[in-house]
Coordinates of C-alpha atoms and ligand atoms in Angstrom, one line a residue:
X4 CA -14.4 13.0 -23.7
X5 CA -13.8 9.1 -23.2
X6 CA -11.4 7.9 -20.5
X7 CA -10.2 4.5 -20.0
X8 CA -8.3 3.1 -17.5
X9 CA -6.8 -0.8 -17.9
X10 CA -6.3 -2.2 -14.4
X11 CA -9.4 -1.5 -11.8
X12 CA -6.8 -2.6 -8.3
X13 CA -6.3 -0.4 -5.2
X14 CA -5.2 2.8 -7.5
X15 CA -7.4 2.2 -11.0
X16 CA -10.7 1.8 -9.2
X17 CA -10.9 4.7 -6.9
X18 CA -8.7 7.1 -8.8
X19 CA -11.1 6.8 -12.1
X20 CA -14.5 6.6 -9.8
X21 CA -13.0 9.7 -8.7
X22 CA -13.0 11.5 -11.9
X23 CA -16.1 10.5 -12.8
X24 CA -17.4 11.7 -9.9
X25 CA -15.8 15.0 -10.3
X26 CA -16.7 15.2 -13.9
X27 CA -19.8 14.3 -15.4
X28 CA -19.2 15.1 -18.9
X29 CA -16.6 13.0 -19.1
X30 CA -17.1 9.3 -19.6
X31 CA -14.6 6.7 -17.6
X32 CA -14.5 2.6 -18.3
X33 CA -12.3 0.9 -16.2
X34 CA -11.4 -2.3 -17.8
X35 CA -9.2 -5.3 -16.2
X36 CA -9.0 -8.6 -17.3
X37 CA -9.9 -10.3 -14.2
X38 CA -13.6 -11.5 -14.2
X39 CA -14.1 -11.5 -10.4
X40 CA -12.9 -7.9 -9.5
X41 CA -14.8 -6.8 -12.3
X42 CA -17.9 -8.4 -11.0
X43 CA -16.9 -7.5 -7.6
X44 CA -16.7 -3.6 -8.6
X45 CA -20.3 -3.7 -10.2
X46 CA -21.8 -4.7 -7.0
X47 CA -22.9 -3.4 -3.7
X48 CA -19.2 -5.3 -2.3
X49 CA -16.7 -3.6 -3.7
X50 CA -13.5 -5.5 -4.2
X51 CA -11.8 -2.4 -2.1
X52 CA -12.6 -1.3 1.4
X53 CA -12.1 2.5 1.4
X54 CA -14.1 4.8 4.0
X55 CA -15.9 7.0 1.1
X56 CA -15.4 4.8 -1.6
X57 CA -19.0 3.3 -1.9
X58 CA -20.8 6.8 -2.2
X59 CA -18.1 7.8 -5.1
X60 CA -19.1 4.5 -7.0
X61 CA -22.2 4.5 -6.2
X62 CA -23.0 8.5 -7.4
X63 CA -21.1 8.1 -10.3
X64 CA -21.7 4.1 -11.8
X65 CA -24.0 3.9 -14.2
X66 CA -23.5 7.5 -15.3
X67 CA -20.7 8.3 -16.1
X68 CA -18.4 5.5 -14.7
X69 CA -18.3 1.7 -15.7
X70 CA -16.1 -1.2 -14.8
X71 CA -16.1 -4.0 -18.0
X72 CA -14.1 -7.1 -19.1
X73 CA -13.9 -5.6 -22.8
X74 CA -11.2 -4.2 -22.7
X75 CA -10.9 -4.3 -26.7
X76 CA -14.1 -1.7 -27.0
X77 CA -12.8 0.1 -24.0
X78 CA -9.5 0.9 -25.7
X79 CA -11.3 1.8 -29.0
X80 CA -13.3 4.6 -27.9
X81 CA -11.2 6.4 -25.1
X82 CA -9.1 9.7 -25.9
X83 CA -7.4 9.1 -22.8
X84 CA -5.8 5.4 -21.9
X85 CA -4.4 5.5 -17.9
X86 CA -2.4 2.6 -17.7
X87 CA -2.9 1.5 -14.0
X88 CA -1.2 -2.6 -13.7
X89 CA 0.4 -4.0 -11.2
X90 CA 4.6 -3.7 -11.2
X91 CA 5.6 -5.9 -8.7
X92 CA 9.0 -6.9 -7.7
X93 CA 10.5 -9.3 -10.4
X94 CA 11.3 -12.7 -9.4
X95 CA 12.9 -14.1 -12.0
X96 CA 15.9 -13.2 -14.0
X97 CA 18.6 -9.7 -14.0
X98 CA 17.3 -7.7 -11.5
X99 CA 15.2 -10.2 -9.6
X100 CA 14.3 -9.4 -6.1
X101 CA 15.1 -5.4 -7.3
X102 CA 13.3 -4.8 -10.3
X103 CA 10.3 -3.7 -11.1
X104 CA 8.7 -6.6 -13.6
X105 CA 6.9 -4.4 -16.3
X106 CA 5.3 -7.4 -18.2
X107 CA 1.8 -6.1 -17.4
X108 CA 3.2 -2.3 -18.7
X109 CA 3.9 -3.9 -21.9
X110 CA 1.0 -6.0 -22.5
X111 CA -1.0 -3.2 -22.2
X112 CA 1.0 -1.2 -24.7
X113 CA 0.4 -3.9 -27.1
X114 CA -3.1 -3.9 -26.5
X115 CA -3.4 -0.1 -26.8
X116 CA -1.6 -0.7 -30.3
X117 CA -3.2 -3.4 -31.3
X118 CA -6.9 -1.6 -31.0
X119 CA -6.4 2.0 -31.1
X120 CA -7.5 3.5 -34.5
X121 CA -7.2 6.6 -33.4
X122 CA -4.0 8.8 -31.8
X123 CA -4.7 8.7 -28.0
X124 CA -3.2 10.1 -25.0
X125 CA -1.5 7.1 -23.0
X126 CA -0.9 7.8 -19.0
X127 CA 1.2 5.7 -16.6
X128 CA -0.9 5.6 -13.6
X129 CA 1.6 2.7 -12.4
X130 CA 4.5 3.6 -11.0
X131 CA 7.5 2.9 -13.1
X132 CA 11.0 3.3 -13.1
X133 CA 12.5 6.3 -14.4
X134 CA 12.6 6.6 -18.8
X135 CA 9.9 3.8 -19.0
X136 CA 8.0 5.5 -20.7
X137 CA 10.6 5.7 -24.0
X138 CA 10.0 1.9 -23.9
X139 CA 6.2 2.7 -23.7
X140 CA 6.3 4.5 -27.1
X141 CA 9.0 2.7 -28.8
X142 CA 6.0 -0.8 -28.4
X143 CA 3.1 1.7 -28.6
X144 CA 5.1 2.9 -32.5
X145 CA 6.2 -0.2 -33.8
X146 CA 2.5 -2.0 -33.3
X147 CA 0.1 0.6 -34.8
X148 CA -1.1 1.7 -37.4
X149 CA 1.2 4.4 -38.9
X150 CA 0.2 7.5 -38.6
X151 CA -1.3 7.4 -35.1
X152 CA 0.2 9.8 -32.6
X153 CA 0.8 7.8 -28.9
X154 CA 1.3 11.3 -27.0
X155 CA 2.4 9.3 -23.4
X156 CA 2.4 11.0 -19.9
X157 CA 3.2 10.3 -16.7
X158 CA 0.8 11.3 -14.1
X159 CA 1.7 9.0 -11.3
X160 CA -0.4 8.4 -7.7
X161 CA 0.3 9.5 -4.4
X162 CA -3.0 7.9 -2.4
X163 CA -2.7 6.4 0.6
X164 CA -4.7 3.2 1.1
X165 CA -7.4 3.5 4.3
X166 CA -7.2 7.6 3.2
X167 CA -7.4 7.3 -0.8
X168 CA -11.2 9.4 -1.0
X169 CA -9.6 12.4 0.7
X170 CA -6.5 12.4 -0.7
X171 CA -7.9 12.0 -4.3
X172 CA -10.4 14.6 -4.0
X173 CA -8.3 17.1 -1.9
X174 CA -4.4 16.1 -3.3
X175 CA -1.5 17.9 -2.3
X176 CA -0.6 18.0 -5.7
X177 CA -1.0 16.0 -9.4
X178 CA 2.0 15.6 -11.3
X179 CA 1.6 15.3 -14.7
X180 CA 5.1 14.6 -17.0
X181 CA 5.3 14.5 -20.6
X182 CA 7.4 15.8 -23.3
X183 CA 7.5 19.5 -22.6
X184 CA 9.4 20.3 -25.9
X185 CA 7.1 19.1 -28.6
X186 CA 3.8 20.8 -29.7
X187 CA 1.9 17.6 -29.2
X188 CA 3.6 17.0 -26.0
X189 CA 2.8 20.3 -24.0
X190 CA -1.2 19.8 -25.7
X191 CA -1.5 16.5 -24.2
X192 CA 0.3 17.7 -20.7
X193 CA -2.5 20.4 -21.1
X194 CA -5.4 18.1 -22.0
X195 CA -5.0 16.0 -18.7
X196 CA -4.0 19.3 -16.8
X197 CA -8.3 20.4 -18.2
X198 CA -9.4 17.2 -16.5
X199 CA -7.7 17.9 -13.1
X200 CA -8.4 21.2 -13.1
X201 CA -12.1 20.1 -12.3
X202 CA -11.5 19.8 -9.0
X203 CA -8.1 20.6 -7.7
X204 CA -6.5 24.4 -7.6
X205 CA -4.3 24.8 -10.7
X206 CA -1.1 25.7 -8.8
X207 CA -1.3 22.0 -7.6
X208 CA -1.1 20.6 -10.3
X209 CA 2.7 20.5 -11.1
X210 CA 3.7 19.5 -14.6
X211 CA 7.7 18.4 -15.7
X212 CA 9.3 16.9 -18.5
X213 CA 8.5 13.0 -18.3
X214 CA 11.5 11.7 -16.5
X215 CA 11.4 13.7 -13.5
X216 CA 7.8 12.7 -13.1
X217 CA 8.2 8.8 -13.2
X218 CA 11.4 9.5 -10.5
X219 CA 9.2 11.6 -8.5
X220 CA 7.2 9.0 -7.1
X221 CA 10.1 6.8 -6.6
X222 CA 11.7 9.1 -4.7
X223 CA 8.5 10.5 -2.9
X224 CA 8.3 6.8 -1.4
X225 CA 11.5 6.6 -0.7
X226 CA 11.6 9.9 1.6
X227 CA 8.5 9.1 3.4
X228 CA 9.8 5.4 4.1
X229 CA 12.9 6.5 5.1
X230 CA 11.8 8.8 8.1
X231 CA 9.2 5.8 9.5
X232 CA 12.7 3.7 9.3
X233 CA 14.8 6.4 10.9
X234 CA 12.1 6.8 13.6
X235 CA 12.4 2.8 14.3
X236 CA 15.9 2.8 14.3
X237 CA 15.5 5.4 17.0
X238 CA 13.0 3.5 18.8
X239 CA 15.5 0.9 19.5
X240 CA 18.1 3.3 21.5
X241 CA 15.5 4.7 23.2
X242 CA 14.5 1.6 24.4
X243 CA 17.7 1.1 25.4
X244 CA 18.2 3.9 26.7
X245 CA 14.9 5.0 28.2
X246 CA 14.5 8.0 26.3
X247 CA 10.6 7.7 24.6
X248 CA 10.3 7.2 20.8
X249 CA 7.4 9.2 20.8
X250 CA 8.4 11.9 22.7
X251 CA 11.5 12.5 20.7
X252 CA 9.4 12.1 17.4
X253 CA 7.3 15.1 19.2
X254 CA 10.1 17.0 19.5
X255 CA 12.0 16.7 16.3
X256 CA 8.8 16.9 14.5
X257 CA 7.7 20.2 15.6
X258 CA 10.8 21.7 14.1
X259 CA 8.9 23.0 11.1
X260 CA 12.0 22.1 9.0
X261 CA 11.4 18.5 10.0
X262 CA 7.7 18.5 10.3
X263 CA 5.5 16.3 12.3
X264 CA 4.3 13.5 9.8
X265 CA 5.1 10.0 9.1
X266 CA 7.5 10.0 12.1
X267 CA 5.4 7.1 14.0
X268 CA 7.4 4.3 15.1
X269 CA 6.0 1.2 14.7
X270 CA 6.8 -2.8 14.1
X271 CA 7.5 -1.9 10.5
X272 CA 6.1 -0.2 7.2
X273 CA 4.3 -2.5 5.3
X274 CA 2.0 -2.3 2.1
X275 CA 2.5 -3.2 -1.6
X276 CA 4.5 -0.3 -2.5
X277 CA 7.3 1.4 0.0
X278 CA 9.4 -1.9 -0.5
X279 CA 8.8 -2.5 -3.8
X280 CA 9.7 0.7 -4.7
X281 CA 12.6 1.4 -2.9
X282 CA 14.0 -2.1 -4.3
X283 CA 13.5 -0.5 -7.7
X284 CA 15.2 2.8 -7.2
X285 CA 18.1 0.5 -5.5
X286 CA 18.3 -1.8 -8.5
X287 CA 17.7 1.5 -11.0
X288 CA 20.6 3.1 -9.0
X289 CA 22.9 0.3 -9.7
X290 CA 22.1 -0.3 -13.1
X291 CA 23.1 3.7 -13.9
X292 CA 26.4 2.4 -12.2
X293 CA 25.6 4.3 -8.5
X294 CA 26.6 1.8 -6.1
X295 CA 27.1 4.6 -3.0
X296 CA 23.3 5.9 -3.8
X297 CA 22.1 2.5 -4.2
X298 CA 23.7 0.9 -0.6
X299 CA 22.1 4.1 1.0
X300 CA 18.8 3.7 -0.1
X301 CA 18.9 -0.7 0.4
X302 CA 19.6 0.3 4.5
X303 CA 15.5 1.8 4.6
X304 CA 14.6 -2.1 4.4
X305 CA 17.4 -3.6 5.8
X306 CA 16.7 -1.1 9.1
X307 CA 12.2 -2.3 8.1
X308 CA 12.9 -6.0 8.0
X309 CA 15.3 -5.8 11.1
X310 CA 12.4 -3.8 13.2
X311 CA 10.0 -6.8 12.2
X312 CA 12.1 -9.4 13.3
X313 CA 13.3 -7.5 16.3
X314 CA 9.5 -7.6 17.5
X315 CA 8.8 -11.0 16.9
X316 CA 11.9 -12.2 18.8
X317 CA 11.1 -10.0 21.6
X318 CA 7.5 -11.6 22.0
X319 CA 10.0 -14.9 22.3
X320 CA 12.5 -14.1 24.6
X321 CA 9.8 -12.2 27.0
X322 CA 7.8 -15.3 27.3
X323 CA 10.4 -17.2 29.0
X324 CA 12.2 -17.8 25.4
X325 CA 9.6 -20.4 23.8
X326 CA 6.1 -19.9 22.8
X327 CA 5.9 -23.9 21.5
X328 CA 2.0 -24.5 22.1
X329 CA 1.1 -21.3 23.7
X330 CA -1.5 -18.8 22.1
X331 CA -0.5 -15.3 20.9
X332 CA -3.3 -13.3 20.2
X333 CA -2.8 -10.6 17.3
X334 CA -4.8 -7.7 17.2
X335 CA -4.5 -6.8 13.1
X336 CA -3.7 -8.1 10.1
X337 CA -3.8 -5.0 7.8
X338 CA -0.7 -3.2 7.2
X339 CA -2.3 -0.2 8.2
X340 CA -5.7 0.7 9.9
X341 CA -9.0 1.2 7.3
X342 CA -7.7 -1.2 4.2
X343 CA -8.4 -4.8 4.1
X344 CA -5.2 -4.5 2.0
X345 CA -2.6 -7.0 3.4
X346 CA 0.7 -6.8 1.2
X347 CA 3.7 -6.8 2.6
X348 CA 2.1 -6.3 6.1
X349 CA 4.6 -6.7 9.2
X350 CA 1.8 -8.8 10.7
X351 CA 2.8 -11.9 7.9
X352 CA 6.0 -12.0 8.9
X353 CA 5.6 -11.7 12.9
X354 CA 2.8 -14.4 12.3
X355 CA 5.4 -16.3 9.9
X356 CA 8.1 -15.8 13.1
X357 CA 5.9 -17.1 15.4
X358 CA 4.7 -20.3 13.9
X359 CA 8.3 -21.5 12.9
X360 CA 8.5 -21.6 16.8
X361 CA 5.2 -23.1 17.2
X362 CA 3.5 -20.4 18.5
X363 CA -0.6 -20.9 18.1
X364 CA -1.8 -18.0 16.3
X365 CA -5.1 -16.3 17.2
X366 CA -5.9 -13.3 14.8
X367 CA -8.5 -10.9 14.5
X368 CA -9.0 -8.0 12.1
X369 CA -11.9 -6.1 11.5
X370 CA -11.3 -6.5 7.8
X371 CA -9.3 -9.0 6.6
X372 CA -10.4 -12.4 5.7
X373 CA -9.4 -15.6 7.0
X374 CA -8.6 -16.8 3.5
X375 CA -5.9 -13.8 3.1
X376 CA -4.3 -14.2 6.3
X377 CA -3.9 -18.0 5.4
X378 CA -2.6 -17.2 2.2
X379 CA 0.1 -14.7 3.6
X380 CA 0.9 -17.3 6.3
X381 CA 1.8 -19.4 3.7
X382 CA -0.7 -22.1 5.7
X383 CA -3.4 -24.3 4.9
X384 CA -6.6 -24.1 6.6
X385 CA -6.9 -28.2 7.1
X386 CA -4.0 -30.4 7.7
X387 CA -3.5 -33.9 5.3
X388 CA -6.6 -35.6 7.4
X389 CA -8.8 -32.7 6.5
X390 CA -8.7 -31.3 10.5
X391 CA -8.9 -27.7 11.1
X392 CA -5.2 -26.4 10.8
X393 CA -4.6 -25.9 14.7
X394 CA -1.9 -23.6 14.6
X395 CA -4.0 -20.5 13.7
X396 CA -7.6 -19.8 15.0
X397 CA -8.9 -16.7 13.0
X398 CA -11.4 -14.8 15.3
X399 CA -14.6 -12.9 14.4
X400 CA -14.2 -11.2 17.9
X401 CA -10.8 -9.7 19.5
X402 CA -11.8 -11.3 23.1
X403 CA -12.3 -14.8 21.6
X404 CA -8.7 -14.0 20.4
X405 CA -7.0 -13.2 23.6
X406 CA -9.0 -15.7 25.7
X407 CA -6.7 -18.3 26.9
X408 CA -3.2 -16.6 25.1
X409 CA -0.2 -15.7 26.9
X410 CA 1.2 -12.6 25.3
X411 CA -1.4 -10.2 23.2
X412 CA 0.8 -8.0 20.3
X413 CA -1.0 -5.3 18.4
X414 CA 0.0 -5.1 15.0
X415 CA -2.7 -3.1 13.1
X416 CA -3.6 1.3 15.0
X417 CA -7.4 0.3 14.2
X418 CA -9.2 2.4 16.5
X419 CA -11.4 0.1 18.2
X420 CA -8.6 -2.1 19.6
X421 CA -8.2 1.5 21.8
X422 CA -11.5 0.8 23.4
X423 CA -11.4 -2.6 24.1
X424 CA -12.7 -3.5 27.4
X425 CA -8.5 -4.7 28.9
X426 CA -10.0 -6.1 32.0
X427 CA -12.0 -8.7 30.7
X428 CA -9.0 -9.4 28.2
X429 CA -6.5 -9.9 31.2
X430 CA -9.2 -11.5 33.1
X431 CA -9.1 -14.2 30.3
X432 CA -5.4 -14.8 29.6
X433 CA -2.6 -16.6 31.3
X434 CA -0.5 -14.9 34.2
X435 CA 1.7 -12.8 33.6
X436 CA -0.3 -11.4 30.6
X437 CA 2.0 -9.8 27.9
X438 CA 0.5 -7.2 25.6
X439 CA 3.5 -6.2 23.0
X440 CA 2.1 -2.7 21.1
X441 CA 3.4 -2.9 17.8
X442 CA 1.6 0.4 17.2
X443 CA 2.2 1.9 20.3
X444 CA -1.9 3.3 20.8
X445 CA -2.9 1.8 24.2
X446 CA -3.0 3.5 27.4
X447 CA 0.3 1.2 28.8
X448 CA -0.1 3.0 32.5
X449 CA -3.6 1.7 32.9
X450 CA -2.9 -1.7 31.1
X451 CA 0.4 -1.9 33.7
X452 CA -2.4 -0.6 36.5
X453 CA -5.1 -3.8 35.9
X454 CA -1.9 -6.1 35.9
X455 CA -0.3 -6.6 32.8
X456 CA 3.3 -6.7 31.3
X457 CA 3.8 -4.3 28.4
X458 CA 6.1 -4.0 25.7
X459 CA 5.6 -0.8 23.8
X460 CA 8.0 0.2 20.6
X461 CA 10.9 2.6 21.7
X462 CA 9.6 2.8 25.0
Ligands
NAD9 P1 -3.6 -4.1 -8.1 O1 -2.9 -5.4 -8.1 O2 -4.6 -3.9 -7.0 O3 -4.4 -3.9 -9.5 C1 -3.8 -4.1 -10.7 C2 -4.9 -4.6 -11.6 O4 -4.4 -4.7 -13.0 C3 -5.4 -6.0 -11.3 O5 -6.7 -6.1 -11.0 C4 -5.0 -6.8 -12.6 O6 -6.0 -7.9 -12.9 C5 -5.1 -5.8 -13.6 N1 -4.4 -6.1 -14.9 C6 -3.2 -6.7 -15.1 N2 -2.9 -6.8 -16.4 C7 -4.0 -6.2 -17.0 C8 -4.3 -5.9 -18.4 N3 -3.4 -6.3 -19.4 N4 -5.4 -5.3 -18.7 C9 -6.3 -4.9 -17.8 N5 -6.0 -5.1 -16.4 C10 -4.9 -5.7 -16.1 O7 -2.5 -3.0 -8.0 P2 -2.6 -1.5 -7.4 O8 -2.4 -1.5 -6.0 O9 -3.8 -0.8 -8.0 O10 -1.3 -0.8 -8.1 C11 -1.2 -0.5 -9.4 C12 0.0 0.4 -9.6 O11 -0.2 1.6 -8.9 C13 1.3 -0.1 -9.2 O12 2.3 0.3 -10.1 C14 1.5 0.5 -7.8 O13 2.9 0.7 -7.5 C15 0.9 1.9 -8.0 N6 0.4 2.5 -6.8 C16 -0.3 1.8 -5.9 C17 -0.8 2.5 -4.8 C18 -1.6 1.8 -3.7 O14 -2.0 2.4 -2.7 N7 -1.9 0.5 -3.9 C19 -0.6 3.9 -4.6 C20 0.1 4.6 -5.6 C21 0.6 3.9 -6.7
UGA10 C1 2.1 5.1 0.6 C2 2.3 6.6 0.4 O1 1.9 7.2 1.7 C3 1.4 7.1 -0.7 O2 1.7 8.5 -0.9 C4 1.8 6.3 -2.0 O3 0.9 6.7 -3.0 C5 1.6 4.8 -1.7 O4 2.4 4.4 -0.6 C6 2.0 4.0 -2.9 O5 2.7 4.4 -3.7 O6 1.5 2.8 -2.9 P1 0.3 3.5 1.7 O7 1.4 2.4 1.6 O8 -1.0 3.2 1.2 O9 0.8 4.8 1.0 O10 0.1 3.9 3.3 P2 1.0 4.7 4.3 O11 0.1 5.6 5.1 O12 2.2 5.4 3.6 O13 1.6 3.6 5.2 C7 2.6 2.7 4.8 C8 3.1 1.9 6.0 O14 3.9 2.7 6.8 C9 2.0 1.3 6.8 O15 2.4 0.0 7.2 C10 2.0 2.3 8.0 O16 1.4 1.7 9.2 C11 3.4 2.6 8.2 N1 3.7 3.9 8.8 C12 3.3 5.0 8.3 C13 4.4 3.9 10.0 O17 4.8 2.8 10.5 N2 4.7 5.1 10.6 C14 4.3 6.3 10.1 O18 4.6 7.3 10.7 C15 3.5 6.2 8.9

């Protein structure tokens, strides 16, 4: 069997290194039409930092697993097409700022028409909103050569970036969607079932007709944003209040009806997805005329964006209500710990807060380079003479970043900011020294024991 997979980004990369890993006999391109990740994914630095990911490529490249720019002869030989582009929020147009924009979605449908002369089995890796994949056919049928069968499923991802090795090769479940009430349908559903089955326990791999599958993932976003956003409204009564976020996330959570996950407050989800897709179940909501559902969902980033903002105004008013000229160290860039993924982190818009009021930015993250946090800062690196740009100072070492600043804000959980030596840190910075935990992971009674202020979320 021949898979191929167009799109080789966060979820097309490790998801197909994965099945190649897992199955030998089964051959997987991954094609995408930029040159550099391409290149990138056939070297020893991978375009994607994952803990794990290098041993899966590297056991499986070669052998069984390729990345390649063709995506022409890529197309031609699989049985199996994953469709795994990007569907970002649209910009332009109805729906704009809500919508998902599915020009990639089609592109590739025309391709897949355009070179298949064979019937294939087409999967939506992406996530999509809810009966895309009637669109996906109706393109896919009206480009090929007759006769072909497009049999399309939806199978979409549930991996967490920074956690994406485990939780492909030990998933809580696959979902696989397709069109349960045709022969050709439920052989298809079955076909990708055979590849899964590999590796994961049959009764976790769930199949359902294809609509309930694309609004699956949707709404599995949706949830899990939801309870970090309903933990950070809480965190700001309890700061009010001085009741302790992470006490009463303790003690909701172990009610086993509740559980004890994703209820960490913090200074906002980020990440290319929660937002997006939440915008796109809001817009999909209002578009099958649902206004109620659609205002209920649109309050998990209004409550997101409002936690953000609420941070970076508190770094403000606690140093004396202006930070004009004075250095503000951040400890992260990632929107979560273990990616060098930076979309949507809450980090780009604190930093973006802080430098409208003239704050000097010095950043340090273990992974992320200076030429992303530039780019998300919307910032050039020189000013018109060709000087460095003197607003942001983009540290190697988290030390260098907090010598010399008045306030120090943690806005990435990476472990090693944990361990950090806060003596010599306070030693180096102005008096009083602020440290604002965005992530709330410090010790707060021993940083408030060698002399600092602290600002902890919900605390
Ligand atoms: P990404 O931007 O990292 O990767 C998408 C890739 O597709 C890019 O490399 C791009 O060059 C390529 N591409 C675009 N058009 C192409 C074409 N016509 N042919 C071949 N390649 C093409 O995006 P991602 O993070 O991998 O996300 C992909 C999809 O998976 C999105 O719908 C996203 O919502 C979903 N998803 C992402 C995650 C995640 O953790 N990032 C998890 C689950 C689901
Ligand atoms: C999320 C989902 O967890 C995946 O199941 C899904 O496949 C993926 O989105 C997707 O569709 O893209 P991801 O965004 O990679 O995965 O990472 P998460 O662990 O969900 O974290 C998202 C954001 O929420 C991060 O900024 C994280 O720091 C924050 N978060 C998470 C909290 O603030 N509190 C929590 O308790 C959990």
């Amino acid at each position: 069997m021949k898979i191929c997979c167009l799109g080789a980004g966060y979820v097309g990369g490790p998801t197909m290194a994965m099945i190649a890993y897992k199955c030998p006999d089964i051959t997987v391109t991954v094609a995408d039409i930029n040159e550099a990740r391409i290149n990138a994914w056939n070297s020893d630095e991978l375009p994607v930092f994952e803990p794990g990911l290098d041993e899966v490529v590297h056991a499986a490249r070669g052998r069984n697993l390729f990345f390649t720019t063709d995506k022409v002869t890529a197309i031609k030989e699989a049985d199996i097409i994953f469709v795994s582009v990007g569907t970002p929020t649209k910009t332009y147009g109805a729906g704009a700022g809500k919508a998902a924009d599915l020009k990639y979605i089609e592109l590739c449908a025309r391709d897949i028409a355009q070179y298949s002369d064979r019937s294939k089995i087409v999967v939506e890796k992406s996530t999509l909103p809810v009966r895309t994949a009637q669109g996906l056919k109706t393109v896919l049928e009206a480009n090929s050569t007759p006769g072909l069968d497009f049999q399309v499923l939806s199978n979409p991802e549930f991996l967490a970036e920074g956690t994406a090795i485990e939780d492909l090769s030990k998933p809580d479940r696959v979902l696989i969607g397709g069109d349960e009430d045709s022969e050709a349908g439920r052989k298809a559903i079955q076909t990708l079932v055979d590849v899964y089955a590999n590796w994961v326990d049959r009764d976790r791999i769930i199949t359902t007709n294809l609509w309930s599958s694309e609004l699956s993932k949707l709404v599995a976003n949706a949830f899990l944003a939801q309870r970090i956003s309903s933990i950070n409204s809480i965190s700001a009564l309890c700061e009010r209040t001085g009741a302790n976020v992470d006490q009463v996330a303790y003690a909701i959570g172990t009610d086993s009806r509740i559980g004890p996950k994703f209820l960490k407050a913090s200074v906002g989800f980020g990440g290319s997805c929660f937002q997006k897709d939440i915008l796109n179940l809001v817009y999909l909501c209002e578009y099958f005329g649902l206004p109620d559902v659609a205002a209920y969902w649109e309050q998990v980033i209004v409550m997101n964006d409002w936690q953000k903002s609420r941070f970076s105004q508190k770094i403000v008013s606690t140093l004396f209500n202006t930070v004009n000229g004075k250095r503000i160290a951040m400890l992260g860039f990632a929107f979560k710990k273990d990616t060098n993924d930076t979309r949507e982190t809450a980090a780009m818009y604190v930093g973006r807060d802080l430098l409208d009021e003239q704050a000097v930015l010095a950043i340090h993250d273990p992974k992320v380079s200076p030429e992303q946090m530039f780019k998300d800062l919307k910032e050039s690196r020189t000013d018109a003479d060709g000087n460095p740009n003197k607003q942001i100072d983009v540290c190697e070492d988290p030390y260098a970043a907090a010598k010399g600043a008045h306030g120090l804000a943690i806005m990435t959980e990476w472990d090693s900011f944990k361990d950090l030596d806060f003596q010599k840190i306070y030693d180096g910075m102005y008096k009083p020294a602020f440290v604002f935990d965005g992530r709330n992971i410090l010790d707060h009674e021993k940083l408030r024991k060698i002399g600092f202020e602290v600002f902890a979320i919900g605390r």
